[in-house]
mmCIF file of C-alpha atoms in Angstrom:
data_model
loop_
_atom_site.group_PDB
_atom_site.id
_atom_site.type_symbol
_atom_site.label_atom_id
_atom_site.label_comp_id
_atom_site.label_asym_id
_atom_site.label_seq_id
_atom_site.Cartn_x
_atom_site.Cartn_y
_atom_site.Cartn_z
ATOM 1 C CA UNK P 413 105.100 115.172 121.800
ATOM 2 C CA UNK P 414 105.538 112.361 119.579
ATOM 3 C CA UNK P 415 109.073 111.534 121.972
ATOM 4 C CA UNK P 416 106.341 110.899 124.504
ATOM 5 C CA UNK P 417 103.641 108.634 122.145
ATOM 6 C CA UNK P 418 106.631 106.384 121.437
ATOM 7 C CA UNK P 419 108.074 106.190 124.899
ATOM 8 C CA UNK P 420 104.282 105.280 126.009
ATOM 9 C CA UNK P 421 104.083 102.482 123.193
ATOM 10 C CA UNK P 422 107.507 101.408 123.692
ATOM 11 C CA UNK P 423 107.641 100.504 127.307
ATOM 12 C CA UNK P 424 103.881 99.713 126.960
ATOM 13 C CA UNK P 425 105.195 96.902 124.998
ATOM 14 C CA UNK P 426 108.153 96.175 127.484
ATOM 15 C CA UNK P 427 106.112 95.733 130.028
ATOM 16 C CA UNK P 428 103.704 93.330 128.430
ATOM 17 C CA UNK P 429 106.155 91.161 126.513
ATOM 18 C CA UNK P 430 108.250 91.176 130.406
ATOM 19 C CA UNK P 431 105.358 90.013 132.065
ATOM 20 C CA UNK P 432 104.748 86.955 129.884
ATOM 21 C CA UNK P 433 108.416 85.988 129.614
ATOM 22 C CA UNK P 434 108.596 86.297 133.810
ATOM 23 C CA UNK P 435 105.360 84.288 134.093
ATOM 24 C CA UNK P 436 106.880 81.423 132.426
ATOM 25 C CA UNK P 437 109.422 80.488 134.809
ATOM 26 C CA UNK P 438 111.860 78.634 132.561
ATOM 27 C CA UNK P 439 114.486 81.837 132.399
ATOM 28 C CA UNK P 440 112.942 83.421 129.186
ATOM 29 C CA UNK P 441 113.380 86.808 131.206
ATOM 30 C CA UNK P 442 117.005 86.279 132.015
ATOM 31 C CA UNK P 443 117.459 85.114 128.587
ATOM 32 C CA UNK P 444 116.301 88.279 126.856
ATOM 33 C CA UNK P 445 117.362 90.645 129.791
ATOM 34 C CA UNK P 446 120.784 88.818 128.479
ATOM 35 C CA UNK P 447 120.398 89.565 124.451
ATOM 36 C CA UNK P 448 118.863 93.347 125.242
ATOM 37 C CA UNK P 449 122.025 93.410 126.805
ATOM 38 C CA UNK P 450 124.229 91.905 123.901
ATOM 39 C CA UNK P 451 122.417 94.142 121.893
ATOM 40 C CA UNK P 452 123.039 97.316 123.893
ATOM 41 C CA UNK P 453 126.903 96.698 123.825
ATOM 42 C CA UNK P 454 126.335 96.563 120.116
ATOM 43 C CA UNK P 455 124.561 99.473 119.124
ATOM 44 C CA UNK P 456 125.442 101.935 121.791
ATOM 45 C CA UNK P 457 128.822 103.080 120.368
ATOM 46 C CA UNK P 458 127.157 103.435 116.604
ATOM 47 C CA UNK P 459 124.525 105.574 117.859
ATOM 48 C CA UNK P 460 126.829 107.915 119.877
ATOM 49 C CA UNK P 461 128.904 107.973 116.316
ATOM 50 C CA UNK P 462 126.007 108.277 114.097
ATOM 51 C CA UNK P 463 124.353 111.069 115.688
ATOM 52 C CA UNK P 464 127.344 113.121 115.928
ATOM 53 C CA UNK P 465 128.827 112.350 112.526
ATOM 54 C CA UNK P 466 125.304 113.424 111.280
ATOM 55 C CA UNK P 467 125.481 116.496 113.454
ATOM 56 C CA UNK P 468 128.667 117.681 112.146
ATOM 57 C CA UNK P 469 127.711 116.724 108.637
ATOM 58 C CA UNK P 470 124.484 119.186 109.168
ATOM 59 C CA UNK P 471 126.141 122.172 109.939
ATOM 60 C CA UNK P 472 128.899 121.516 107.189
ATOM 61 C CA UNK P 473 126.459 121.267 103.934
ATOM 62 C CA UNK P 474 124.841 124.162 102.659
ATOM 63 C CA UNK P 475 121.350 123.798 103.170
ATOM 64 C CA UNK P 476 121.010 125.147 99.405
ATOM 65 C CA UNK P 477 123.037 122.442 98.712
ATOM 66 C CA UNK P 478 120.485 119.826 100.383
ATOM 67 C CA UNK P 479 117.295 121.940 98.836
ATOM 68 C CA UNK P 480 119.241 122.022 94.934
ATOM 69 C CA UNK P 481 119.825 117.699 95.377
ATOM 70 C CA UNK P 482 116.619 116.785 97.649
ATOM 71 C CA UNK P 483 114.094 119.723 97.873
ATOM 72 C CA UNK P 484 110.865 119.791 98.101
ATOM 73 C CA UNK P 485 110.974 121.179 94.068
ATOM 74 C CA UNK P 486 113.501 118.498 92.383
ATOM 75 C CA UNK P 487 110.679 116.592 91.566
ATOM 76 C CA UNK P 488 111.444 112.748 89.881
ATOM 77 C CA UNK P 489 114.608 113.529 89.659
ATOM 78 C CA UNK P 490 115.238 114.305 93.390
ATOM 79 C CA UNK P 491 113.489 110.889 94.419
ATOM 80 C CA UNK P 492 116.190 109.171 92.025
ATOM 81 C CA UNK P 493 118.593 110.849 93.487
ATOM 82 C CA UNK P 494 117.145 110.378 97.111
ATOM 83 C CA UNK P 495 116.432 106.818 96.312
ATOM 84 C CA UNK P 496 120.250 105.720 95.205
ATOM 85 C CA UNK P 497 121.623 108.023 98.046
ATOM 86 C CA UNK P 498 119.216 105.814 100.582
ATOM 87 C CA UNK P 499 120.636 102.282 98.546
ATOM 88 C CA UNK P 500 124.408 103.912 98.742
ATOM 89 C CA UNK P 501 124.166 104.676 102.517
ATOM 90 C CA UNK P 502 126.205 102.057 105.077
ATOM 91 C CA UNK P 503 125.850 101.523 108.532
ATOM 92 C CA UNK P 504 122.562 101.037 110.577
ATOM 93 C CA UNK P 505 119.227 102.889 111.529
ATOM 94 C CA UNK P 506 120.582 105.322 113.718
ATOM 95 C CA UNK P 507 123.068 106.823 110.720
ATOM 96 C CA UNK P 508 120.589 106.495 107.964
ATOM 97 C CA UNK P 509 117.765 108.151 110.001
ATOM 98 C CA UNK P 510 119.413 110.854 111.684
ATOM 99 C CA UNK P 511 120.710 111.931 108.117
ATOM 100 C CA UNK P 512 117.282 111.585 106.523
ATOM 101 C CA UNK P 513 116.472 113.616 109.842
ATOM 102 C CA UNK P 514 119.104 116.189 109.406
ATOM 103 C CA UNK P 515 118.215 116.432 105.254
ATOM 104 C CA UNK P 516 114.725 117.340 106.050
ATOM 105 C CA UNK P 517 115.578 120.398 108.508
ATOM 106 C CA UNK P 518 117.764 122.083 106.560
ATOM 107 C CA UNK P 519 115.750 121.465 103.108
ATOM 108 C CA UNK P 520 115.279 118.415 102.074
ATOM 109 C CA UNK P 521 111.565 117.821 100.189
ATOM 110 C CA UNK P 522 108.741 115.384 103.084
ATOM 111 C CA UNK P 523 108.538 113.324 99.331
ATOM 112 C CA UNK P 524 112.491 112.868 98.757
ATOM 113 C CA UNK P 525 112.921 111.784 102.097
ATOM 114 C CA UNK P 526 110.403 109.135 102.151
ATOM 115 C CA UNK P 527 111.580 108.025 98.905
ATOM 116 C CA UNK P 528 115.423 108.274 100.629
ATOM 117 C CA UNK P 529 114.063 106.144 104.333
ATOM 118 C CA UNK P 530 112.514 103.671 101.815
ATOM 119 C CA UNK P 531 115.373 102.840 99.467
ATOM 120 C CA UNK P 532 117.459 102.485 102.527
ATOM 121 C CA UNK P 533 115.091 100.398 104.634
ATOM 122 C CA UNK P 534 114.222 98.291 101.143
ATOM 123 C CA UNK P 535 117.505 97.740 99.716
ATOM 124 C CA UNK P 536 120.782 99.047 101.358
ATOM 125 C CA UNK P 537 123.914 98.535 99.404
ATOM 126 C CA UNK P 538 125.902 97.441 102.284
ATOM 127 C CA UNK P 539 122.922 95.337 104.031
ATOM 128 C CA UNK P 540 122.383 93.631 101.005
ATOM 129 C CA UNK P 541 125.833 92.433 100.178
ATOM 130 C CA UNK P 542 126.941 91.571 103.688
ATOM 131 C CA UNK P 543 123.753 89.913 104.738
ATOM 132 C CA UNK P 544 121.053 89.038 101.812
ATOM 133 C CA UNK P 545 123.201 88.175 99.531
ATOM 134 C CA UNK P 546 125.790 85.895 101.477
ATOM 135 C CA UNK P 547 122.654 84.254 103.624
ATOM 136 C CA UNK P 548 119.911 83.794 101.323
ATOM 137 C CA UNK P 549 121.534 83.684 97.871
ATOM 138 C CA UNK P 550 121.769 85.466 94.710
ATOM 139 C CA UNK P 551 118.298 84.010 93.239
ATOM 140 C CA UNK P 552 116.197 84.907 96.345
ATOM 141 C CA UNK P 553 118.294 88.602 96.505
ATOM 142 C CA UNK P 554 117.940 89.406 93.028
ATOM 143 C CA UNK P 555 114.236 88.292 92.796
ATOM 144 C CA UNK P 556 113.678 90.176 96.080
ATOM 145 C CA UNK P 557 115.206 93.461 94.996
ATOM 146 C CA UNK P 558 113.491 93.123 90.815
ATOM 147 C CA UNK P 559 110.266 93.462 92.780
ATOM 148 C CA UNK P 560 111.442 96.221 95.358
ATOM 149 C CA UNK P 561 113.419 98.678 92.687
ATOM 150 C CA UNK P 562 110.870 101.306 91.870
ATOM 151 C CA UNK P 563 109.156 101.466 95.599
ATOM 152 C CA UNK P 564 110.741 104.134 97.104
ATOM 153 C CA UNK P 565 110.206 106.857 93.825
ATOM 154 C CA UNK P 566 106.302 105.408 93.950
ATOM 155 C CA UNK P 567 106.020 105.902 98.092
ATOM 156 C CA UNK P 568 107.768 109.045 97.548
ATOM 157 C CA UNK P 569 105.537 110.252 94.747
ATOM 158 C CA UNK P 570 102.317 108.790 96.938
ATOM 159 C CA UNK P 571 103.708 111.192 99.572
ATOM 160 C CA UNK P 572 103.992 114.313 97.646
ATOM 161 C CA UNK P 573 100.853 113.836 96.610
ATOM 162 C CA UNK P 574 98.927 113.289 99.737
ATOM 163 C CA UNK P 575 100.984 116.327 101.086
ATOM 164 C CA UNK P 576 99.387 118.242 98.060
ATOM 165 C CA UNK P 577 96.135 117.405 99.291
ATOM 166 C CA UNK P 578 96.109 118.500 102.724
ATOM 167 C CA UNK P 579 97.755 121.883 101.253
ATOM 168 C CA UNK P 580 94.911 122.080 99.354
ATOM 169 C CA UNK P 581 92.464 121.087 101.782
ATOM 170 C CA UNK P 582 93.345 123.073 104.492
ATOM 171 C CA UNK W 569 117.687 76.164 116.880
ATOM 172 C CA UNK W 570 121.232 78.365 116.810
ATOM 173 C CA UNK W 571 122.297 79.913 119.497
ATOM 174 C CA UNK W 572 120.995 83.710 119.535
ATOM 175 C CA UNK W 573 123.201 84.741 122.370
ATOM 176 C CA UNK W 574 126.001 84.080 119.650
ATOM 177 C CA UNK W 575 124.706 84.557 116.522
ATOM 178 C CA UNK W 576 123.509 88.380 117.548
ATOM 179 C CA UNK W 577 127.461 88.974 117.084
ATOM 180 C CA UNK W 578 128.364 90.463 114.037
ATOM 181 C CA UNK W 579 130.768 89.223 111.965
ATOM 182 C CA UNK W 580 131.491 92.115 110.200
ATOM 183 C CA UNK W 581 130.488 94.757 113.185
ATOM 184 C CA UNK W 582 133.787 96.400 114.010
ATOM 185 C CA UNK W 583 134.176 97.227 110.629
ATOM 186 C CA UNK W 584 131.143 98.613 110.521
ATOM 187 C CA UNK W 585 131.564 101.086 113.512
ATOM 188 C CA UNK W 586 135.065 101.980 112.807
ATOM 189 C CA UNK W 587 133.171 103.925 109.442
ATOM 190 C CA UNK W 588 130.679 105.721 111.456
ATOM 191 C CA UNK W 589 133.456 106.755 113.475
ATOM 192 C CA UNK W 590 135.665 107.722 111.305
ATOM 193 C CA UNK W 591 132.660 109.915 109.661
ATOM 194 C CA UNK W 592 131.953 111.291 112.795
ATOM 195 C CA UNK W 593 135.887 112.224 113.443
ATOM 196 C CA UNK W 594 136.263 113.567 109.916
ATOM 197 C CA UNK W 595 133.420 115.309 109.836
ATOM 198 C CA UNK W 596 133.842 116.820 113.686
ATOM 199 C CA UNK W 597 137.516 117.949 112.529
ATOM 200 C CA UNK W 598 136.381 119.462 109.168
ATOM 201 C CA UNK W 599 133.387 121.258 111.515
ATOM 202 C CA UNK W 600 135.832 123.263 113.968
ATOM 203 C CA UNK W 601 138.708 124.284 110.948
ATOM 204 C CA UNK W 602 135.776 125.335 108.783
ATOM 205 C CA UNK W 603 133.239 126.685 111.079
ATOM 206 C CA UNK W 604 135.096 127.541 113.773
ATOM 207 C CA UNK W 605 134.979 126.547 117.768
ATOM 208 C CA UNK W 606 132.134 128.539 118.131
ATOM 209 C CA UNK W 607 129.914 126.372 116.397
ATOM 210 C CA UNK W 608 131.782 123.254 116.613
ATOM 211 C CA UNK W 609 130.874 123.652 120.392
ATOM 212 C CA UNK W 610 126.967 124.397 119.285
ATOM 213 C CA UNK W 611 126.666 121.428 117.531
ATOM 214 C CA UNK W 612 128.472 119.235 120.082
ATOM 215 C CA UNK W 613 126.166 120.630 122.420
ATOM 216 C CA UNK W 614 123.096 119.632 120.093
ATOM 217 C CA UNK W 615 123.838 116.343 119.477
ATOM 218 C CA UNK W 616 125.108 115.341 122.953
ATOM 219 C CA UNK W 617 120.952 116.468 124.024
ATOM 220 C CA UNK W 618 119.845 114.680 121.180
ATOM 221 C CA UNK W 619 121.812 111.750 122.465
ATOM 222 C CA UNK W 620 120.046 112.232 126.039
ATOM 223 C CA UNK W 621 116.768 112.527 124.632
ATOM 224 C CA UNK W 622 117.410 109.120 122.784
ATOM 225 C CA UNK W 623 119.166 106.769 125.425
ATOM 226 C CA UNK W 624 115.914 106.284 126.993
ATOM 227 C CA UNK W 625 114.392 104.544 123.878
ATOM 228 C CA UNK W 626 117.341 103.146 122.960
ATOM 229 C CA UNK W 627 116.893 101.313 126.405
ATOM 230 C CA UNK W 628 113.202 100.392 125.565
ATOM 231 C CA UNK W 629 114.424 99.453 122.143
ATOM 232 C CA UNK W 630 116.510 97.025 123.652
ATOM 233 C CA UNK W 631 114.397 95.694 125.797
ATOM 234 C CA UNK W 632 111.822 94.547 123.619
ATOM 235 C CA UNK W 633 114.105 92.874 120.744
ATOM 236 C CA UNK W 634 115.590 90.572 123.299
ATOM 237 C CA UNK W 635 111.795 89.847 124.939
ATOM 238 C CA UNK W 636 110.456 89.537 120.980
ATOM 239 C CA UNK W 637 113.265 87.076 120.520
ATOM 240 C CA UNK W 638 112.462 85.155 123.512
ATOM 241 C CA UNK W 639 108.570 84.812 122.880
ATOM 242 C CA UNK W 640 108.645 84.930 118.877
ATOM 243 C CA UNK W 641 110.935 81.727 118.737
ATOM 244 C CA UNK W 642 112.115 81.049 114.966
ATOM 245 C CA UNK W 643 110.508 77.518 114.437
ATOM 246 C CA UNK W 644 107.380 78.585 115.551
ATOM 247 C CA UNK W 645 107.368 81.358 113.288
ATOM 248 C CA UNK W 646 108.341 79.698 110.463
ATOM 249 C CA UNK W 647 105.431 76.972 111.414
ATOM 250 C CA UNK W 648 102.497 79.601 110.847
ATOM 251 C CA UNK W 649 103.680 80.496 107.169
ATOM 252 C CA UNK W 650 103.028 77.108 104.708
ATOM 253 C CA UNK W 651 103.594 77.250 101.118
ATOM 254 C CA UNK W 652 99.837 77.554 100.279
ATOM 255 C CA UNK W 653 99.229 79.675 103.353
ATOM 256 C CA UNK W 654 97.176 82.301 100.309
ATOM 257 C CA UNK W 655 96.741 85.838 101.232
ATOM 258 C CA UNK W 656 96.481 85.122 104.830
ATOM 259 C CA UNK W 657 100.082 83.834 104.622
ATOM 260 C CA UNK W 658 101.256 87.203 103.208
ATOM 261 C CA UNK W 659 99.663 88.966 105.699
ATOM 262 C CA UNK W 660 101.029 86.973 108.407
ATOM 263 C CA UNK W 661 104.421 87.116 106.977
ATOM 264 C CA UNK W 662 104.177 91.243 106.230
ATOM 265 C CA UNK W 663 102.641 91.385 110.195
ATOM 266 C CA UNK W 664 105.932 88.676 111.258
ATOM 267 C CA UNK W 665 108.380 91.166 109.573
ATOM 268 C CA UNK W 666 106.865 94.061 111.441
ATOM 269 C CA UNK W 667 107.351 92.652 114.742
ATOM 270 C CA UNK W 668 110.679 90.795 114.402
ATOM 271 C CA UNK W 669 113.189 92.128 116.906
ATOM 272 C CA UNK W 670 116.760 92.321 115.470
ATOM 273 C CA UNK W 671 118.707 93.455 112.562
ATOM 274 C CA UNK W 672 119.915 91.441 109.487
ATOM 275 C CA UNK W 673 120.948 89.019 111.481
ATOM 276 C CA UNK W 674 117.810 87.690 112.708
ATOM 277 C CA UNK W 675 116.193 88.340 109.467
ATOM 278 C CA UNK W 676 117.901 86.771 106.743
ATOM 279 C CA UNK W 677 119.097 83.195 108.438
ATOM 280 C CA UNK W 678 114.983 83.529 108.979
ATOM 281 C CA UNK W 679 113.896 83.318 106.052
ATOM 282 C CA UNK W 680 116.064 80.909 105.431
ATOM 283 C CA UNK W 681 114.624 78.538 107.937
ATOM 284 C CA UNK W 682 110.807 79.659 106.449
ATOM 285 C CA UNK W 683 111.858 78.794 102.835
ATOM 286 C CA UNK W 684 112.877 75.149 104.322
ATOM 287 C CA UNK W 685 109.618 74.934 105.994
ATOM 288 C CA UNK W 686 107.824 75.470 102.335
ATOM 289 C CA UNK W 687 107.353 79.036 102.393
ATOM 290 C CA UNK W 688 107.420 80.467 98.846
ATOM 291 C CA UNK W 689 108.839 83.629 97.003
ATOM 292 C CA UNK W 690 106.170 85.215 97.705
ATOM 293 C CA UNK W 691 106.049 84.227 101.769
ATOM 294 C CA UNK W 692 109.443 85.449 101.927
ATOM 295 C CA UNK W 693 109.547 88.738 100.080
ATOM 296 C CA UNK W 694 106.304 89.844 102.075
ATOM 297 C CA UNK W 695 108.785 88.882 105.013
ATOM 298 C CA UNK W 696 111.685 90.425 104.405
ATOM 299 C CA UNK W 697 109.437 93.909 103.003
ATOM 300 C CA UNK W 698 107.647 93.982 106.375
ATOM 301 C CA UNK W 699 110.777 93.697 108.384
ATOM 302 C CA UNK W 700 112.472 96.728 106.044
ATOM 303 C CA UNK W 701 109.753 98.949 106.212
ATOM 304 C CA UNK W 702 107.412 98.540 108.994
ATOM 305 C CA UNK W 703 109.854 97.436 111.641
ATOM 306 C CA UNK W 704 107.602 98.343 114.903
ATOM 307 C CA UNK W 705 111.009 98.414 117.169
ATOM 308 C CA UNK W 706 113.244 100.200 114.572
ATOM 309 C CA UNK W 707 110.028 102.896 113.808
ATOM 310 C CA UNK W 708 109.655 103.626 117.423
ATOM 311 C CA UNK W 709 112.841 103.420 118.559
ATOM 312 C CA UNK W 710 115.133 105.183 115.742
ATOM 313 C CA UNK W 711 112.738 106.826 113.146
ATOM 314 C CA UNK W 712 110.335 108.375 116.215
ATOM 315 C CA UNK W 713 113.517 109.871 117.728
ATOM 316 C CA UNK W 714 114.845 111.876 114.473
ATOM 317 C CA UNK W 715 111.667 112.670 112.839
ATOM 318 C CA UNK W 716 108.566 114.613 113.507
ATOM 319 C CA UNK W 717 105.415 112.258 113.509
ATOM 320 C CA UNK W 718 103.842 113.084 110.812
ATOM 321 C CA UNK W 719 106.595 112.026 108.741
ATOM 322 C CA UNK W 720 106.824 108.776 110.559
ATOM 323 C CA UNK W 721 102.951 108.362 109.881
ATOM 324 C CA UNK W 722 103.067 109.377 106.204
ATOM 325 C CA UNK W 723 105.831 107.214 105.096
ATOM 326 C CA UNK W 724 104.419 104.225 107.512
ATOM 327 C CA UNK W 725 100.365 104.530 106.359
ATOM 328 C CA UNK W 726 102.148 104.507 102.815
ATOM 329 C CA UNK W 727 104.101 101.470 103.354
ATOM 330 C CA UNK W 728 101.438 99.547 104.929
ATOM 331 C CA UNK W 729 99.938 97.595 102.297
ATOM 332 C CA UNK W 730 103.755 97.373 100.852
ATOM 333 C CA UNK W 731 104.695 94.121 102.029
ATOM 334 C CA UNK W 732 101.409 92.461 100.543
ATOM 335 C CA UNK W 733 101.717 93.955 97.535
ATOM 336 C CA UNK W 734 105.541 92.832 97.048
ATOM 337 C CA UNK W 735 104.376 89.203 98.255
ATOM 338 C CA UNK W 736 101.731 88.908 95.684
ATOM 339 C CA UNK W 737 103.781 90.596 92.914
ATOM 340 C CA UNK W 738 106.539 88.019 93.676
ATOM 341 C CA UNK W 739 103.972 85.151 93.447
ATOM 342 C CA UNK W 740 102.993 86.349 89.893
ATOM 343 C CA UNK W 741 106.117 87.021 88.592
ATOM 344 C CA UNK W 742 108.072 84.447 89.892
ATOM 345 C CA UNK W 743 105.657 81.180 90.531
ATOM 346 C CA UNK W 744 106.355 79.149 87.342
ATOM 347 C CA UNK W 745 110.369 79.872 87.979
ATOM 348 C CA UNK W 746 109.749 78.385 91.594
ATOM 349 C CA UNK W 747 107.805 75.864 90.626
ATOM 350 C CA UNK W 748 109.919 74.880 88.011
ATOM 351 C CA UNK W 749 113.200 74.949 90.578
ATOM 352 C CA UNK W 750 111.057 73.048 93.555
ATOM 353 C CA UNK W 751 112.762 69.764 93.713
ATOM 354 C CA UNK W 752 116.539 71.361 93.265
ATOM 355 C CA UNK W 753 115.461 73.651 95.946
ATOM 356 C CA UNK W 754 114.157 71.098 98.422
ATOM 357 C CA UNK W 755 117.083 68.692 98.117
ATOM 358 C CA UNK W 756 119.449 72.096 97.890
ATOM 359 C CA UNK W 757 117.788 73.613 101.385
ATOM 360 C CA UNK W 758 118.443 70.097 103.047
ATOM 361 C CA UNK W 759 121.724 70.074 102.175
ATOM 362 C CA UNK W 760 122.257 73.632 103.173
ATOM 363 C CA UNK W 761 119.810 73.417 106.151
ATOM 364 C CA UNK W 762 123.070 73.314 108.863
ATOM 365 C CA UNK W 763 124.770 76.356 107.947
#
């Protein structure tokens, strides 16, 4: 179901954003018919990697294993945990969602996770040394992560809790 | 402007790939001795239909980052956020990071190129936190494909206020240091402005 919401959206957008490049005659649509294609050279291989690595990864670690670091029932200490694994893992998207993905089916906590997606999307170890810090500079980067530090155990927390709520309201 | 044809190349990217291979080859090899064929085979066979499920999107994905990075030129974006742009600024700048096409790459050298059109601490943080967590072509593309909605809308409806909140936090915490480091800023971002 929600494969088909985001295919809808998606090429929703495509279209829209390829009409207006095509209607303005000055080779905008070759241009970014050009980069989608850079881009697809780029990330094709990781994905392919990613999802397989992840795959393999799955079926290797005890889900006990998952549930004791990341369940549902670690409470703060899971999100910590969760948080630093999401700032300690490398590589792009496709690797850092399809383990969050993977964590979560075989018993990782809806709270942990979030906490684990947003530590990685906020703050990424490898991200933030290869690219913050060596474009923007170490005042901007540190100022940018002081503020950003205890998001993903709050979001995570926030989640729990709403999740509590529709248990109990249901 | 630079050249986004080249600069989409990653410096670092091989390096980068040859570790999610090498995770995927370690981790396939430890997966048939430990498991066994049997299963190896099962989850081959798992991820090879999540693979088919994804290439479409990846496709889409594609797509729109390199029409986004057509029609969102960086100049222009960097025009609409001023120093004293207020709360309307943040917002812009949370909504900007949202709908920026690209990785890092695109990213960081732009708020770069803000912060030397006068965008503050603030501007930029609300930026860089809307392009980490409310990515429109990352959430669609990657976090729609290996999670059930709901999560996607949980952590997402969380986030969404995120980037404002960050922005303004910045501001508070930050404003007399950036005020205070202005002028070696300005003359250090027009030295710097060519790199």
């Amino acid at each position: 179901m929600n494969i088909v919401i985001a295919s809808l959206l998606l090429y929703g957008a495509v279209l829209v954003l390829g009409r207006s490049a095509w209607q303005r005659h000055d080779g905008s649509f070759h241009r970014s018919l050009q980069l989608a294609l850079v881009q697809a050279r780029l990330v094709a291989p990781r994905i392919f990697c990613a999802v397989l690595g992840a795959g393999f990864i799955a079926a290797l670690v005890p889900p006990e294993a998952v549930a004791a670091v990341v369940g549902g029932d670690t409470g703060v200490l899971g999100l910590l945990i969760a948080s630093a694994l999401g700032a300690a893992t490398p590589g792009g998207p496709m690797l850092a969602f399809a383990v969050g993905g993977a964590a979560l089916e075989v018993g990782g906590g809806t709270p942990q996770i979030v906490a684990f997606v947003t530590a990685w999307s906020l703050y990424n170890l490898n991200r933030t040394l290869v690219w913050e810090l060596s474009i923007t500079g170490r005042a901007a980067t540190l100022r940018r992560l002081a503020c950003a530090l205890p998001l993903p155990v709050l979001l995570g927390f926030a989640a729990g809790e709403i999740a509590g709520l529709a248990a109990v309201l249901q | 402007m630079p050249d986004l044809l080249t600069t989409a190349r990653r410096p670092k990217g091989d390096v980068g790939l040859l570790i999610v291979a090498l995770v995927a080859v370690v981790a396939g090899t430890a997966c048939y001795v430990v498991k066994g064929p049997e299963i190896f085979f099962s989850v081959l066979g798992g991820d090879l239909t999540l693979l088919l499920s994804i290439a479409p999107k990846v496709i889409g994905g594609v797509l729109l980052a390199g029409l986004l990075t057509v029609l969102l030129p960086q100049d222009k974006v960097a025009r609409w956020m001023g120093a004293r742009s207020g709360l309307r600024g943040l917002v812009l700048a949370g909504l900007a990071g949202a709908l920026l096409p690209g990785g890092p790459m695109m990213a960081f050298p732009l708020t770069v190129a803000l912060r030397g059109a006068g965008a503050d601490i603030g501007t930029t943080t609300a930026f860089l936190t809307g392009w980490a967590l409310l990515n429109l072509n990352r959430t669609l593309v990657w976090e729609m494909s290996f999670f059930g909605h709901d999560f996607v809308f949980l952590r997402y409806g969380l986030s969404l206020a995120v980037p404002l909140l960050l922005g303004l936090a910045a501001r508070l915490i930050f404003a007399a240091a950036a005020a205070a480091g202005k002028e070696a800023k300005n003359a250090q971002s027009e030295r710097g402005g060519g790199e």
